[in-house]
Tab-separated table of C-alpha atoms and ligand atoms in Angstrom:
chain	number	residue	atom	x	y	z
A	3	UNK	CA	89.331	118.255	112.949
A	4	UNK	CA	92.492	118.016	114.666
A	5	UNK	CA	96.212	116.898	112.551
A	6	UNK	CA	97.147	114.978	115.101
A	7	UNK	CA	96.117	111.660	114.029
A	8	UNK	CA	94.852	111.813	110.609
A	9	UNK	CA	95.886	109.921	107.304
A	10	UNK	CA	96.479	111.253	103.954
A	11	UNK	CA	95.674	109.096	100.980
A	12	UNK	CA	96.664	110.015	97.965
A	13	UNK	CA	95.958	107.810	94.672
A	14	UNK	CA	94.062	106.536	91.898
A	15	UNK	CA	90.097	106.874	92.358
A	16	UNK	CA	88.344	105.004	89.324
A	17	UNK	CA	85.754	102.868	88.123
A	18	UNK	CA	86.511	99.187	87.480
A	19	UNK	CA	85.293	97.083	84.946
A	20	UNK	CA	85.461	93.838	86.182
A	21	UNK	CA	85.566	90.538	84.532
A	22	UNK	CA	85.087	87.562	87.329
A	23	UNK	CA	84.312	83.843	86.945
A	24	UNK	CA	80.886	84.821	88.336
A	25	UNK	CA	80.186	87.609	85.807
A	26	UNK	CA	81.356	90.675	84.939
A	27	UNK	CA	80.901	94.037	86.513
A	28	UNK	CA	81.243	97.141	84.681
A	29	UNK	CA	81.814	100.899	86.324
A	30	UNK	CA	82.388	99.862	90.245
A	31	UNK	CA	83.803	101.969	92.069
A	32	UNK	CA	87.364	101.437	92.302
A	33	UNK	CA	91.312	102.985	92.853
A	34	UNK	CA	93.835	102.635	94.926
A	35	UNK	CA	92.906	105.602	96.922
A	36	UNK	CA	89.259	104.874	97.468
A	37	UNK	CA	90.014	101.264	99.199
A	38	UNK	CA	92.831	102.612	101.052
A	39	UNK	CA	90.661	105.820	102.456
A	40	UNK	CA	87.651	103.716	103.468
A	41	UNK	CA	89.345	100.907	105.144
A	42	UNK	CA	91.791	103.571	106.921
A	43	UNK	CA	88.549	105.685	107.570
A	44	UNK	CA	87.560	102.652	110.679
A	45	UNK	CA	90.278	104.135	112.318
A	46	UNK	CA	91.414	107.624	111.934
A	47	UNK	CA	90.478	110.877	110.239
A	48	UNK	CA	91.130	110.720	106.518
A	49	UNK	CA	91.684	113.071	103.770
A	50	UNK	CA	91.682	112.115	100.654
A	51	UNK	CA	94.055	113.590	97.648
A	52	UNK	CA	92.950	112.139	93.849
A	53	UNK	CA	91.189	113.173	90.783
A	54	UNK	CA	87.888	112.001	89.202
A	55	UNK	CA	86.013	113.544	85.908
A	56	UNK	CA	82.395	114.985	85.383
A	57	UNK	CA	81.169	111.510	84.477
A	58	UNK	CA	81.832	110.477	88.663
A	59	UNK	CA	78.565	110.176	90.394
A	60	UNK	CA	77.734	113.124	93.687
A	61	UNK	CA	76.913	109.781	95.215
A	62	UNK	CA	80.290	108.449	95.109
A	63	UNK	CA	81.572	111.363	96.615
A	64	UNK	CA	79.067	111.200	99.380
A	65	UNK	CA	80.024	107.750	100.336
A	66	UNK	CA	82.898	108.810	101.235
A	67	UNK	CA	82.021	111.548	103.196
A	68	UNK	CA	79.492	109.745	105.293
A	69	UNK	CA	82.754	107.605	106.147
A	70	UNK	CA	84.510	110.852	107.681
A	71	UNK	CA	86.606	110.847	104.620
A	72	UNK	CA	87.757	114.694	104.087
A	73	UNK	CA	87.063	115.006	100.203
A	74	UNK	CA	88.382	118.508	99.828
A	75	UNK	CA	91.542	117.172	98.351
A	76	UNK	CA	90.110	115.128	95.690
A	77	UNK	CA	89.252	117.515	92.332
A	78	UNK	CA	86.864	117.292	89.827
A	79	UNK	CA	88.155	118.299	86.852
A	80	UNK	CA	86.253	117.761	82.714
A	81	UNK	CA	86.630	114.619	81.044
A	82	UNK	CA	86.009	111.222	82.375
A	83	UNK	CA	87.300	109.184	85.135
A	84	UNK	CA	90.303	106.946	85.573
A	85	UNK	CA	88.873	103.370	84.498
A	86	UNK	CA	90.523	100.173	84.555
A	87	UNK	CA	89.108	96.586	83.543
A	88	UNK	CA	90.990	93.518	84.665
A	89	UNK	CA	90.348	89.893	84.223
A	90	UNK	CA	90.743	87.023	87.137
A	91	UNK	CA	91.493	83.678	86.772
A	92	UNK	CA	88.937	80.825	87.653
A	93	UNK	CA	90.443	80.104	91.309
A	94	UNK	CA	90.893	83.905	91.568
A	95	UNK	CA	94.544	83.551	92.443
A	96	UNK	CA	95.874	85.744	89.001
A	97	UNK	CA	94.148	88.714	87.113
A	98	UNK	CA	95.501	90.360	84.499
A	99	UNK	CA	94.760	93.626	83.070
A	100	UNK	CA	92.889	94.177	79.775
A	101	UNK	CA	92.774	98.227	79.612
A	102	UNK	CA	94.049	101.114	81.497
A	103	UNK	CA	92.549	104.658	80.569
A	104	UNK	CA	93.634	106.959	82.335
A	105	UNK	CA	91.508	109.964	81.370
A	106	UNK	CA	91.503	112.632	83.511
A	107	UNK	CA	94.462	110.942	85.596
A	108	UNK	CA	97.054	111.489	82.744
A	109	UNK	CA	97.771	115.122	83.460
A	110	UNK	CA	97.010	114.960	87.498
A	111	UNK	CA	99.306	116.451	89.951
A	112	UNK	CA	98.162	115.946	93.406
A	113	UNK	CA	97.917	119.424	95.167
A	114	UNK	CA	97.631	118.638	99.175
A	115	UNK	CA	95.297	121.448	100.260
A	116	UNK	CA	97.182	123.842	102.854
A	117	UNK	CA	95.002	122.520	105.802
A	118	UNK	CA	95.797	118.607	105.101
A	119	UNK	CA	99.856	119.562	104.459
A	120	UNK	CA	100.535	118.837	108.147
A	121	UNK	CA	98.673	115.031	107.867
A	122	UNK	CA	101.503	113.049	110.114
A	123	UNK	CA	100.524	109.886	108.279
A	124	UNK	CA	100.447	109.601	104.864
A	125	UNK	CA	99.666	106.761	102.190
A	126	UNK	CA	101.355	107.324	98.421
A	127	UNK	CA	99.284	105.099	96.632
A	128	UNK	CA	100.111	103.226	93.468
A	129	UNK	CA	100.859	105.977	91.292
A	130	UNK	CA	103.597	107.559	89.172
A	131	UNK	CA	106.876	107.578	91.697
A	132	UNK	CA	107.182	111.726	90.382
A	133	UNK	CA	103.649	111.764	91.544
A	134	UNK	CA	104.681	110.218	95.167
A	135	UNK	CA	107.304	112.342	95.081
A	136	UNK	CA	105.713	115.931	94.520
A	137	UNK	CA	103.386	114.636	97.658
A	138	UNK	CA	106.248	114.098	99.655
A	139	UNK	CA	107.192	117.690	98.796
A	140	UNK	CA	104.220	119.318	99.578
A	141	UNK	CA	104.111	117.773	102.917
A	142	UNK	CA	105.541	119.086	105.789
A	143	UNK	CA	107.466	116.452	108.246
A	144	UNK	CA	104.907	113.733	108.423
A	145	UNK	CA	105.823	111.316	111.450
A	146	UNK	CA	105.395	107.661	108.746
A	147	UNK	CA	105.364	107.816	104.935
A	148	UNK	CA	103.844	104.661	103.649
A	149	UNK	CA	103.981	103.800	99.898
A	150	UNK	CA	102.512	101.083	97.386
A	151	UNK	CA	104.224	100.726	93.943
A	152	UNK	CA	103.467	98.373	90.777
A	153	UNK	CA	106.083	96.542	88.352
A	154	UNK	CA	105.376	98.772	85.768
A	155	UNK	CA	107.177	101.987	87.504
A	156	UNK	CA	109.864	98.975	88.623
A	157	UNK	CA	110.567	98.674	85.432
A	158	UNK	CA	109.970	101.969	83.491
A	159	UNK	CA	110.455	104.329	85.879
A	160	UNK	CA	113.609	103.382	88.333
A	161	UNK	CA	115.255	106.705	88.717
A	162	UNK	CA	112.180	108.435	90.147
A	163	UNK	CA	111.126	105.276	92.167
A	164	UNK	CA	115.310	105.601	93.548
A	165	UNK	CA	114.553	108.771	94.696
A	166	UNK	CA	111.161	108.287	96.539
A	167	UNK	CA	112.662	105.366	98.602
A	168	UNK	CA	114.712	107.205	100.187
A	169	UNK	CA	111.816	109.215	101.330
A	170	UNK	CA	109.724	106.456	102.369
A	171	UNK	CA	109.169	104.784	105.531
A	172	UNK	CA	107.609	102.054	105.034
A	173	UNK	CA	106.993	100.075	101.214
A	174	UNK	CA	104.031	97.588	100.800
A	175	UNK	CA	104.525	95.481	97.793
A	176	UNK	CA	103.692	92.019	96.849
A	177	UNK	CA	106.316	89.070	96.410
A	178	UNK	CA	106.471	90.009	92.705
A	179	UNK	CA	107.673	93.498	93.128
A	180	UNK	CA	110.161	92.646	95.765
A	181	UNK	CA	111.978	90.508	93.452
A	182	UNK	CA	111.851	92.533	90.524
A	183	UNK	CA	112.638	95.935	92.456
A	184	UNK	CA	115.522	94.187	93.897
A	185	UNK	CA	116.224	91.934	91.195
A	186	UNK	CA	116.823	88.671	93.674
A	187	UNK	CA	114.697	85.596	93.993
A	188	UNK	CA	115.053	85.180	97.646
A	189	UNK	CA	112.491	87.090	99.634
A	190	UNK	CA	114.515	87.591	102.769
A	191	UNK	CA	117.448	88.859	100.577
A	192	UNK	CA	115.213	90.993	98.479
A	193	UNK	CA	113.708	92.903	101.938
A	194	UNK	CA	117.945	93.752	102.605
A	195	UNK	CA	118.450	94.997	99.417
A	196	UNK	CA	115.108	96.820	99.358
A	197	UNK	CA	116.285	98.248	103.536
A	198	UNK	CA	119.672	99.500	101.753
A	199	UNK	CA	117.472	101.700	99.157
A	200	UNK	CA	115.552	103.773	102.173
A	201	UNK	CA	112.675	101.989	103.263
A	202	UNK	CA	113.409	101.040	106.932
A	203	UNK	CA	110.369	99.159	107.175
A	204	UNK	CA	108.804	96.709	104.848
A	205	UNK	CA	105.929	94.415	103.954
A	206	UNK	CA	105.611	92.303	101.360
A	207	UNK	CA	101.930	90.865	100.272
A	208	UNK	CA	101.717	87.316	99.085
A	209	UNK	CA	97.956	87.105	98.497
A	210	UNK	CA	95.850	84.380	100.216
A	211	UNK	CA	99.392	83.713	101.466
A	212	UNK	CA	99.423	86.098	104.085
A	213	UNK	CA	101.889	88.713	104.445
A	214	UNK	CA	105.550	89.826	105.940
A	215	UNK	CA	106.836	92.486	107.583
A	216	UNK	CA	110.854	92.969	107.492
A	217	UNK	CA	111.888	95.577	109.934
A	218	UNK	CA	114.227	96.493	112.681
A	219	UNK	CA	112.844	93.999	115.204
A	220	UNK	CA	112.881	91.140	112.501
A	221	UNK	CA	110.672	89.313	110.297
A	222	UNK	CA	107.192	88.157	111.270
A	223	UNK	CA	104.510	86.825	109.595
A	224	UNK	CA	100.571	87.339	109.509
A	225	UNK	CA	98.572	85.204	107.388
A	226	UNK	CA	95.751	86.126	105.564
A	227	UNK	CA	92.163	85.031	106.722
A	228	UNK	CA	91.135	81.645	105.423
A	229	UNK	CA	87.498	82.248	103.797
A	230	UNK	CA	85.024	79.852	102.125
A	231	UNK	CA	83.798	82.932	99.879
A	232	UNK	CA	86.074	85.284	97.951
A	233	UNK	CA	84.260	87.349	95.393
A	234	UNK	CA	86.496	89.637	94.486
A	235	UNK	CA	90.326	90.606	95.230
A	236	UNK	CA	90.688	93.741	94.149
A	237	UNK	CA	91.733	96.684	95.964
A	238	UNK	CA	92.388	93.847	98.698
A	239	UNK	CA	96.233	95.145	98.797
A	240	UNK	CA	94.818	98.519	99.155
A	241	UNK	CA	92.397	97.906	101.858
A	242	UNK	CA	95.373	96.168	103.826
A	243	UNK	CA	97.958	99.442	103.484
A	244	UNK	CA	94.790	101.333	104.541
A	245	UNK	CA	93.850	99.268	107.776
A	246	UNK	CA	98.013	99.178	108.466
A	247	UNK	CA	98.142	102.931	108.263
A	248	UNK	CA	94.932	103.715	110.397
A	249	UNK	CA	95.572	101.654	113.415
A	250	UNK	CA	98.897	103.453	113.604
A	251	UNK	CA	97.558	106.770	113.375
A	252	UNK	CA	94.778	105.596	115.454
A	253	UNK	CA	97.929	104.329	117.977
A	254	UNK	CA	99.928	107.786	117.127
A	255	UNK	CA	102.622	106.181	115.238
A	256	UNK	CA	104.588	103.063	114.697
A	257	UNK	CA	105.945	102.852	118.743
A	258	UNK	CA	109.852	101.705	119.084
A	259	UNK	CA	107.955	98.262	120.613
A	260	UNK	CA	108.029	95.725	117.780
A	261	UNK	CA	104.121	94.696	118.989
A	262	UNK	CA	102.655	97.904	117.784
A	263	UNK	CA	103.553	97.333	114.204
A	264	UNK	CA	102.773	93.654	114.468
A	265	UNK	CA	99.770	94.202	115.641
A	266	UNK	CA	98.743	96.997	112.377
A	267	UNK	CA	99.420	93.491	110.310
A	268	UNK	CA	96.659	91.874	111.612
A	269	UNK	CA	94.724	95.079	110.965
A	270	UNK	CA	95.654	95.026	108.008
A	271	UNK	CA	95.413	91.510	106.887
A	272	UNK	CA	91.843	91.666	108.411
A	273	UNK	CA	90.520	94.583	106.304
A	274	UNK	CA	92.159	92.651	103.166
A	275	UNK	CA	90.071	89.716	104.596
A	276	UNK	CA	86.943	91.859	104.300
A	277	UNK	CA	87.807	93.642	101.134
A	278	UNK	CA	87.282	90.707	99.452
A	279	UNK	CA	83.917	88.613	100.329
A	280	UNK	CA	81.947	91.233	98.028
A	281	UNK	CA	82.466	92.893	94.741
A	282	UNK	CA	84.411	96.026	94.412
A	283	UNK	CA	84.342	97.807	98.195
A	284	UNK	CA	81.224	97.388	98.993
A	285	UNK	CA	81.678	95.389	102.073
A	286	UNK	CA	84.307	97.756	103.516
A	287	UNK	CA	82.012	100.525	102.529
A	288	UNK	CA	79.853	99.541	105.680
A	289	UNK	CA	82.231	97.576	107.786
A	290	UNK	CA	81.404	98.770	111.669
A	291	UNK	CA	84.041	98.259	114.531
A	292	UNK	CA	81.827	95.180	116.006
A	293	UNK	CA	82.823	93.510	112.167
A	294	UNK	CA	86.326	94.289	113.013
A	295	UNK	CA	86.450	92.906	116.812
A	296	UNK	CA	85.035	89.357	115.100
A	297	UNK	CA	87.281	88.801	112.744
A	298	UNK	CA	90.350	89.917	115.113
A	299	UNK	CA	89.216	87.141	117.330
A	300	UNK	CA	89.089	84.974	114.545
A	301	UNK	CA	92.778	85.468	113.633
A	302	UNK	CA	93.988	85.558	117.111
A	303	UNK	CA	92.424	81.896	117.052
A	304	UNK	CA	94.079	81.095	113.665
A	305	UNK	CA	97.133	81.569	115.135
A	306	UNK	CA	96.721	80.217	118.680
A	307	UNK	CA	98.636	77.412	119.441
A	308	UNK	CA	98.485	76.964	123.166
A	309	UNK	CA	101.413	79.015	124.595
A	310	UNK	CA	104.602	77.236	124.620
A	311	UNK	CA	105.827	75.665	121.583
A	312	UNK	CA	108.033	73.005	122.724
A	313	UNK	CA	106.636	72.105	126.184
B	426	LIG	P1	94.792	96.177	94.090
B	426	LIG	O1	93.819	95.064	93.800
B	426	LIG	O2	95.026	96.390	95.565
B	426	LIG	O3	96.067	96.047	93.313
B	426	LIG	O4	94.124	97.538	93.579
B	426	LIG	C1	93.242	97.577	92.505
B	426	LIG	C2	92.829	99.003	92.213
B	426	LIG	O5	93.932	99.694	91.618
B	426	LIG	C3	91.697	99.053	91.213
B	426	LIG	O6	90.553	99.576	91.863
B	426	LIG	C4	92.193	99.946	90.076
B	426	LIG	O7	91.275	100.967	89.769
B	426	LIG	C5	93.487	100.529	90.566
B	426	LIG	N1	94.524	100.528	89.525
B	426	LIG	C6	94.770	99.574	88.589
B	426	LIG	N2	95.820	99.936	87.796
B	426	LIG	C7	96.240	101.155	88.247
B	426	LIG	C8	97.266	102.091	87.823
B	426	LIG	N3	98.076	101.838	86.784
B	426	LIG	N4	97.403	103.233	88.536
B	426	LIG	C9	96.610	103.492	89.574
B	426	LIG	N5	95.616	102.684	89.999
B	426	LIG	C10	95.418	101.530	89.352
C-alpha cells in the first residue's frame, strides 16, 4: 500500500461498559483509536497503533481488517484489555465516568512499525501527552499532526501537554477543554490563547451543538446533524477527528484554500452524526460511501438558505 495518503491512528482500543437510559451494555467494543480508525477507514488507508490483552476477541481484530485497517501496529500483549464504563444522563447530553482500568494500557508505549513511520497524516488520540509525544518522535515529517486530549492531562499533566502543542497541527477538543486548557471562558479568546501554544489550527466540539474550527482563514461553524434517534454518543468525538483526518488524506492534505478544511467539518460532523444512532460503533462499522453521500446532502440542506443573505 502506498504512504502517500494514509492515516495513522494511534490510541486507546477497549471495551466499554455502558450504562444508557435504554439499558446497559457491557464489553462493546470501544477506544479512541478504534472509532477514529473505522470512520477514517471510508476514506483513506489506515494503520492502526494501540494495545489490547489476550482477553480481545480474533473477531475484533478482523473487523478491522475487513475495513482496510492495517492492524500490524496494534500489539497483543498478556493481561486484559483497556475497559472503561461510563454512565449518560437521561437526555444523553452528560456522561460521566464510573471506572477506568487500564490493564494492559498502563505500561503501553506505542512503537510505530518501520513501514507505517512515514504515515503523512497522523491522529494522537486521547492518550497520555508523553505518549503523543514519543509518536511524534518516531515519526518522520508527517505533512498534518492531529491530536485529541481530555481534562484530566489539562490538569495533571501540563508540562508534557506544553510540549506536544507545539508539535501539533491541528487540536480537537470540546468547549470544556478549551476553557480549561486556556483557562478563559470566552471561546473565541480561548482558540487565541490555545493558537499562541502551537496549534495553528483548531476545532472545538460542542456536542449536539455542532462544532468550530479557528484557523488562519477565520472561524466557521458546522453544526451537528439534527436526529430523532441518538442511542449512544460515545466515541462520537472520535468518529468526527477520524472522518476530519480521512477526507484530508483522502484530499492530500489540508490545501492553503480555506474550503478544503471546511469542507473535512462536514465530514466530520457527519461521521459523528452516524457514530451515534447505534450502540458502541456498530453503525460506522458498516457505513458504505452511498450512507455518506445522503447524509452530506442532508447537511448541505441544513444549511441552505437560498444564496444571498440580505437580498
Ligand atoms: P469519546 O466519546 O469520543 O470521548 O470517546 C469514548 C471512547 O474513549 C470510549 O470508547 C473509551 O473506551 C475511550 N476512553 C475513555 N476514557 C479514556 C482514557 N482515559 N484514555 C483513553 N481512552 C479513553
Amino acid at each position: 500500500m502506498q504512504n502517500h495518503d494514509a492515516v495513522l491512528v494511534v490510541g486507546s482500543v477497549a471495551f466499554d461498559d455502558l450504562e444508557m437510559p435504554q439499558g446497559t451494555f457491557d464489553g462493546v467494543l470501544g477506544g479512541a483509536a478504534t472509532y477514529s480508525s473505522l470512520a477514517a477507514s471510508l476514506y483513506a488507508p489506515v494503520r492502526i497503533v494501540g494495545v489490547v490483552g489476550d482477553d480481545f476477541p480474533a473477531e475484533h481484530v478482523e473487523l478491522l481488517r475487513g475495513r482496510g485497517i492495517d492492524t500490524t501496529g496494534l500489539e497483543r500483549v498478556a493481561g486484559k484489555t483497556f475497559r472503561w464504563r461510563g454512565r449518560y444522563s437521561a437526555d444523553l447530553s452528560s456522561r460521566t465516568t464510573l471506572d477506568t482500568q487500564l490493564n494492559v494500557f498502563a505500561d503501553f508505549h506505542p512503537k510505530i512499525p518501520a513501514a507505517h513511520r512515514s504515515t503523512p497524516f497522523v491522529l494522537l488520540g486521547n492518550i497520555h501527552p508523553q505518549l503523543q509525544l514519543e509518536v511524534v518522535q518516531q515519526v518522520e515529517r508527517p505533512r498534518l499532526v492531529a491530536a485529541d486530549t481530555m481534562n484530566l492531562w489539562i490538569g495533571s499533566e501540563p508540562k508534557a501537554l506544553g510540549e506536544l502543542l507545539k508539535k501539533v497541527d491541528l487540536l480537537i477538543i470540546n468547549d470544556e477543554e478549551a476553557r480549561e486548557l486556556s483557562g478563559v471562558q470566552n471561546l473565541c479568546k480561548a482558540a487565541k490563547d490555545i493558537h499562541k501554544r502551537g496549534p495553528r489550527q483548531l476545532i472545538i466540539k460542542r456536542g449536539e451543538h455542532g462544532a468550530l474550527l479557528f484557523d488562519e482563514h477565520g472561524i466557521f461553524f458546522v453544526p451537528a446533524y439534527p436526529l430523532e434517534e441518538v442511542h449512544d454518543p460515545t466515541g462520537a468525538g472520535d468518529s468526527f477527528a477520524g472522518g476530519l483526518i480521512g477526507y484530508l488524506a483522502r484530499l492530500g492534505g489540508p490545501a492553503s484554500s480555506p474550503h478544503t478544511m471546511r469542507k473535512a467539518m462536514f465530514h466530520a460532523a457527519a461521521m459523528g452524526s452516524f457514530c451515534v444512532e447505534e450502540v458502541g460503533p456498530r453503525r460506522i462499522e458498516r457505513l458504505v460511501q452511498a450512507d455518506l453521500s445522503k447524509r452530506l446532502d442532508l447537511f448541505r440542506a441544513l444549511v441552505d438558505f437560498g444564496g444571498d443573505l440580505v437580498a
